[in-house]
Amino acid sequence: MQILIDTGATNTFINYKTLQSINQSTNLNKHSSSFVLADGIAPFHVLGVVELQILFSDQITTISAHVARNLCTDVILGMDYITLYNLKFNIRKQIVSIDLNNRQYQMKTNQNVQTEFIPVTLSDSLYIPRQSNRFAKVSIPISSISSHFIPYYQFSLCNTSFIPHKFLEFRNHFSRVTFSNTSPRPHFVPRGTRIGYLCHYAITQPSTKRFNHCKKSCGVTNALGESPDFHASNNTTCTNNQIQDPLCCATVNQIHLSTERDIHQLISKIHVKQQRDDLLQLLFRFHKIFDTTKHNIANTPIHHVINTIPHSPPACKPYPQPDTVEIMYNMIQEFLKAKLVAESHSPYAAPAFLVKKHDGTHRFVVDYKKLNLITIKDSSPLPNMEDTIQKLGQGYKYFSKLDLKSGFYQIPIREADKEKTAFTTPFGLFQFNVLPMGLKNSPPTFQKVMTNVLTPCRQFALVYLDDIIVFSETYDDHISHLTQVFIALSNRNFVLNPSKCVLLVSEINYLGHTISAKVVTPMKEKIQAILDIKEPHLLSQANKFLGALSWYRKFLPNFATIAAPIHAVTNLTKNNRHKFHWRFAQKQAFKQLKESLISTPLFLHFPIADKPLILTTDASGIGIGGVLQQEVDGYLHNLYYHSQLLTPCERKYSTIEKEALAIYKCFVRMRPLLLGRQITIMTDHCPLCHIMTKTVNNARVDRISTLIQEYNIDRVVHIHGRQNCLPDYLSRYPREQNDELFDIEYGLVSKTNSAPITSSTNNIVASMTLRPRNNRGNYNKSSSSNDNGNIYNSNLTCHSNTPDQLMKTHITSTFSTNNFDITKLKDEQQKDPLIQKCITQVRSNPQSMPFKIKNDILYKVIIPFRLSKTKIEVIYLPNSMISSLLHACHNDPMSGGHFSVDRTYSKLSKYYWWPHMKYSIKQYIKSCLLCQQYNIGRQKKPGRLSSISPPEGPFQVIGMDFCGPLKRTPRENRYVLIITDYFTRHVVAIPLPNCSAEKTAEALFNEYFCKFGVPSLIITDQGSHFRNQLLSNMRLLIGYNHIYSTPYHPQTNGIVERFNSTFIPQISKLQDSENNNWDEYLQAVVFAYNSGTHKTTKYSPYELLYGRSPHLPFHPKPFHFSFQQPNDYFEQLKKTLKLYHQATRFNIIQQQARNKVYYDRNRTDPIYNIGDRVLTRVHGIKGKLDPIFSPTPKVIIHTSHPIYIVRDEQKNIESRVHVCDLRHIIVD
């Protein structure tokens, strides 16, 4: 039992449960009364009074005790007992004594009593301004208790925050305490922080002392038969040092003054007090992501990778900048301190320099042009800006924009690639630990990192490089969405730039547009920047002006009309740029375009979800155009304008094809707006009104109607041309453009210059200039002078490249792959044990060895030609230099050129020798991946002939294939479906207008199954007209097998392919001069083929089907036969057909054997195993300089020789390939 001596209690108390445990609850004198706890406020209720007898050192003491529930101990001896018995407590000796009957009795306190501590935690996050107090809600795991609260002493030491000692009463787990912040900085205490504890006393080991039982009224100790354990409490013995404080000094976060100032500045424009308070609480909770006082490196799963082609590391000397040396030194020291860079010993070295900004400060720049030249491009796309803008137009009322602080410097680099970022300065060589500006693949890496980090928030947050936008429909949702975004950023240790963040606004500037719940408009600053552009006098300046305007051309319905004079003088090829002239018409257009920006209301509406859209299109001889609108309350709202030039090929289309193309291009451009919405198409070309309900018998139009089936097109309506004015304008005065309107190079700078962009508004506008994709090749090769058509502002670059410099860079990057150093020959020979052994033998017996030593270098004496009497001396090349020499003599563009073994051997054998020289050259060239990809095989393709076993009779196995497209006939036929029986070689040819799945299934069923029956097996290629759901369902319904040939291996279905080569020349000879009536002769040619003797079967297909030869017009009168019985002819016919079929099958097998012998002669048949790495032949249209075999290796994952299934190692795509299209990768 635990007895507590409490000098702060006026009376003695006993726990009701303790009273029940000694069976004395019946002696309770029940009457309710109340006491006040030590705080002077909280009431304390008792149930009644009982007489207690306490055995103290063999003496019985008596006291009236109040009975209460939920005491913190069994018995509390208060001042009534202490005064009555003159109780004294010797702290040093831990002895309790009482005076009784003029004698003093002593007793030791229990040494096993320990203090238990109940942790007190903060229920909600708390922000405490500097030098102020705040009440806070706290909680404990016990539902109700009243006890003394003691704060952690480290709390005040580490955080200059003070919480007073206090007696706390907890009800339903909660109470309140006061926080005092005496420091000059605000504090933030996160939710769940342990701020202190409540004292609670417990006995760890019970005493073994026994006492006599007393039969008087209520003897608590006697009833238990145990000694009471006393613990004295004078409210000072529970010190903070008695427990291990789990609170670290960082629990309460001190907020830097600049961070607090930035946070208050960020919410200064929010005028609703509740919103301001909510945001303030949220921002201080995540104040670390707004702390810009130090550099942070994010903890991201994706690191930047720099993959380079085989090339010697580019190295340059530092640029001389004497005026900025001290500034650069200070910046380097700051980078080192922040661990953004580290000292390096890398073979790479790019020059670093400083660029002065408009505010007088400097930007640290590294010229990574040479590294970028050998870096393999990461083709990961950036998000489409137009899709992003349209996604925000779905009625969202609250927006917030977040900007990362020096975003690139927060992304780590893969450890193995850090040395590639090395840069040279006057103070030494350093390398980046984080992603620097100017690297080729920096933007796609940054985009991938941010997309990965914000994946859980993708429903309400969009990211474009370092710009994050959060959008919501309600205020509560927006606070929740911001919290989730902050959590995602905080978990990865990202830091935001509070000066560029915007929170809780109804409209926001994003990607050059101002976006609100209903409309999108161009940013006023961007429009003003365009208005400030001076009248151009050079072609490059005119292009910049048009490029800046084209960013907002969708807001100007008559843009193409007004800009036509400027387009007329800017659409010049490279050789005609000198013809640029700026005359009166161009001046007027320039002036009118500027006026349209301030006189026309520049806004487009966002579509309303439940209302249909109207797309009006038109086409002219040079271009196409369209306008998307929506009727709201009787008014037409303009949603999007589009126009573009037709290519020279498209200008040759017929009128219906151009009009259909206009519809298709508008659907492609406006896809984000059109998907999932009801659409009405308006066109002034009446034949297109039925494009969605029936075929038009035009391949291009029918294909377009198929491509737009995914859209919800309600109807196509014809309107008169006079009512179609706006699209007519857009089509007759279109702008030449690429299909990707916003397809701008990463970084918005020229590929030939990696300098950073300045913050000038004019430069930003100029950097948004667009170029057609087909002109980029020549453009990127041009220099950056002002008169060469470069559309980028020269102010954006830190220096320019002259043609001589570009040529020097090109030569260096092209011919610097030779790592062979002949000056190291002597040292390497001395390290080679074989050469040293040979040198020893030569010196001991020079006449017996075919070697000579000159200047301490070993030479091999050889005869250069078989019958030559002349001997020459060549260098004995050490083993360590063989690889670099072979690389130089084979891979180098000038000295090698990837030529054959004989050429390489011929070049090297005149100067060098080493053991097994030709074999090592052969193995090296065999293992060259480029040679394996590009070299043409002069031998037969690998893979031996595998013949299909002939069937037992007619129409069991058939092959199908399409021939065409041919010239359209008056009957609208363009294709021929060829069906060949594998046994009789009987052919059925069916002319068709197209090769769709529907036509194929219809012809197969009506013209073959209903006439000749259903075969057991059908063999076709993998064309979409055969491999589709319709024919698959028909196969299951009728019951036959259907197998497909290997892709790009027509030999699988060779019988049908062979007939195609026979059929085309024959029918070509019979058609008329216009070549469009071939279907009139088709059946006659097929009958002539079926009635002729086949070389393989030795019979005609007709004979094998009917048991007789057909009667032809030139045949004489047929013979007559007489049979005794009516069925004798039938029996005779069966015998004849049986003999024919037996002989035919034998002839087919014989011919297949002969074909196999001829085909397999001098042909290899490699066998591949699972896991082998191979290259696959590239099929389809390819250029003269394209590789013959795949540029990426593939792995065998399934074998069924001669068919293999391979998986691309990079794209993870599986494909089925015949052995003849495989080439084994040889690795040296």
PDB file of C-alpha atoms in Angstrom, residues 951 953-963 976-990 1004 1007-1009 1012 1015-1021 1053-1060 1086 1089-1090 1101:
ATOM      1  CA  PRO A 951      -2.643 -30.488 -95.982  1.00  0.00           C
ATOM      2  CA  GLY A 953      -6.987 -32.176 -99.195  1.00  0.00           C
ATOM      3  CA  PRO A 954      -8.493 -28.998-100.669  1.00  0.00           C
ATOM      4  CA  PHE A 955      -9.723 -26.025 -98.606  1.00  0.00           C
ATOM      5  CA  GLN A 956      -8.202 -27.185 -95.338  1.00  0.00           C
ATOM      6  CA  VAL A 957      -5.483 -24.501 -95.171  1.00  0.00           C
ATOM      7  CA  ILE A 958      -5.818 -21.179 -96.993  1.00  0.00           C
ATOM      8  CA  GLY A 959      -3.756 -18.011 -97.138  1.00  0.00           C
ATOM      9  CA  MET A 960      -5.085 -14.460 -97.511  1.00  0.00           C
ATOM     10  CA  ASP A 961      -3.509 -11.164 -98.478  1.00  0.00           C
ATOM     11  CA  PHE A 962      -4.476  -7.804 -99.918  1.00  0.00           C
ATOM     12  CA  CYS A 963      -3.068  -6.448-103.161  1.00  0.00           C
ATOM     13  CA  VAL A 976      -8.010  -7.102-104.322  1.00  0.00           C
ATOM     14  CA  LEU A 977      -8.444  -9.720-101.596  1.00  0.00           C
ATOM     15  CA  ILE A 978      -6.438 -12.791-102.668  1.00  0.00           C
ATOM     16  CA  ILE A 979      -7.343 -16.166-101.110  1.00  0.00           C
ATOM     17  CA  THR A 980      -5.191 -19.190-102.058  1.00  0.00           C
ATOM     18  CA  ASP A 981      -5.733 -22.838-101.159  1.00  0.00           C
ATOM     19  CA  TYR A 982      -2.449 -24.343 -99.871  1.00  0.00           C
ATOM     20  CA  PHE A 983      -3.203 -27.809-101.385  1.00  0.00           C
ATOM     21  CA  THR A 984      -4.635 -27.190-104.849  1.00  0.00           C
ATOM     22  CA  ARG A 985      -3.172 -23.667-105.267  1.00  0.00           C
ATOM     23  CA  HIS A 986      -6.681 -22.578-106.238  1.00  0.00           C
ATOM     24  CA  VAL A 987      -7.060 -18.779-106.131  1.00  0.00           C
ATOM     25  CA  VAL A 988     -10.098 -16.608-105.391  1.00  0.00           C
ATOM     26  CA  ALA A 989      -9.695 -12.870-106.076  1.00  0.00           C
ATOM     27  CA  ILE A 990     -12.299 -10.408-104.761  1.00  0.00           C
ATOM     28  CA  LEU A1004     -14.504 -13.815 -96.783  1.00  0.00           C
ATOM     29  CA  GLU A1007     -17.357 -15.188-101.491  1.00  0.00           C
ATOM     30  CA  TYR A1008     -15.465 -18.034 -99.847  1.00  0.00           C
ATOM     31  CA  PHE A1009     -17.133 -19.682 -96.863  1.00  0.00           C
ATOM     32  CA  PHE A1012     -16.146 -23.565-100.630  1.00  0.00           C
ATOM     33  CA  PRO A1015     -11.215 -24.125 -93.708  1.00  0.00           C
ATOM     34  CA  SER A1016      -9.380 -25.492 -90.707  1.00  0.00           C
ATOM     35  CA  LEU A1017      -6.668 -22.849 -90.792  1.00  0.00           C
ATOM     36  CA  ILE A1018      -6.250 -19.357 -92.258  1.00  0.00           C
ATOM     37  CA  ILE A1019      -2.794 -17.751 -92.605  1.00  0.00           C
ATOM     38  CA  THR A1020      -2.471 -13.968 -93.013  1.00  0.00           C
ATOM     39  CA  ASP A1021      -0.066 -11.168 -92.258  1.00  0.00           C
ATOM     40  CA  ASN A1053       2.617 -16.724 -96.326  1.00  0.00           C
ATOM     41  CA  GLY A1054       4.771 -17.208 -99.430  1.00  0.00           C
ATOM     42  CA  ILE A1055       2.173 -18.955-101.628  1.00  0.00           C
ATOM     43  CA  VAL A1056      -0.117 -15.901-101.591  1.00  0.00           C
ATOM     44  CA  GLU A1057       2.808 -13.494-102.003  1.00  0.00           C
ATOM     45  CA  ARG A1058       4.018 -15.488-105.005  1.00  0.00           C
ATOM     46  CA  PHE A1059       0.633 -15.223-106.723  1.00  0.00           C
ATOM     47  CA  ASN A1060       0.616 -11.435-106.176  1.00  0.00           C
ATOM     48  CA  VAL A1086      -7.727 -15.724-112.117  1.00  0.00           C
ATOM     49  CA  TYR A1089      -4.314 -19.141-113.584  1.00  0.00           C
ATOM     50  CA  ASN A1090      -6.579 -21.792-111.995  1.00  0.00           C
ATOM     51  CA  PRO A1101      -6.038 -26.212-109.502  1.00  0.00           C
TER      52      PRO A1101
END
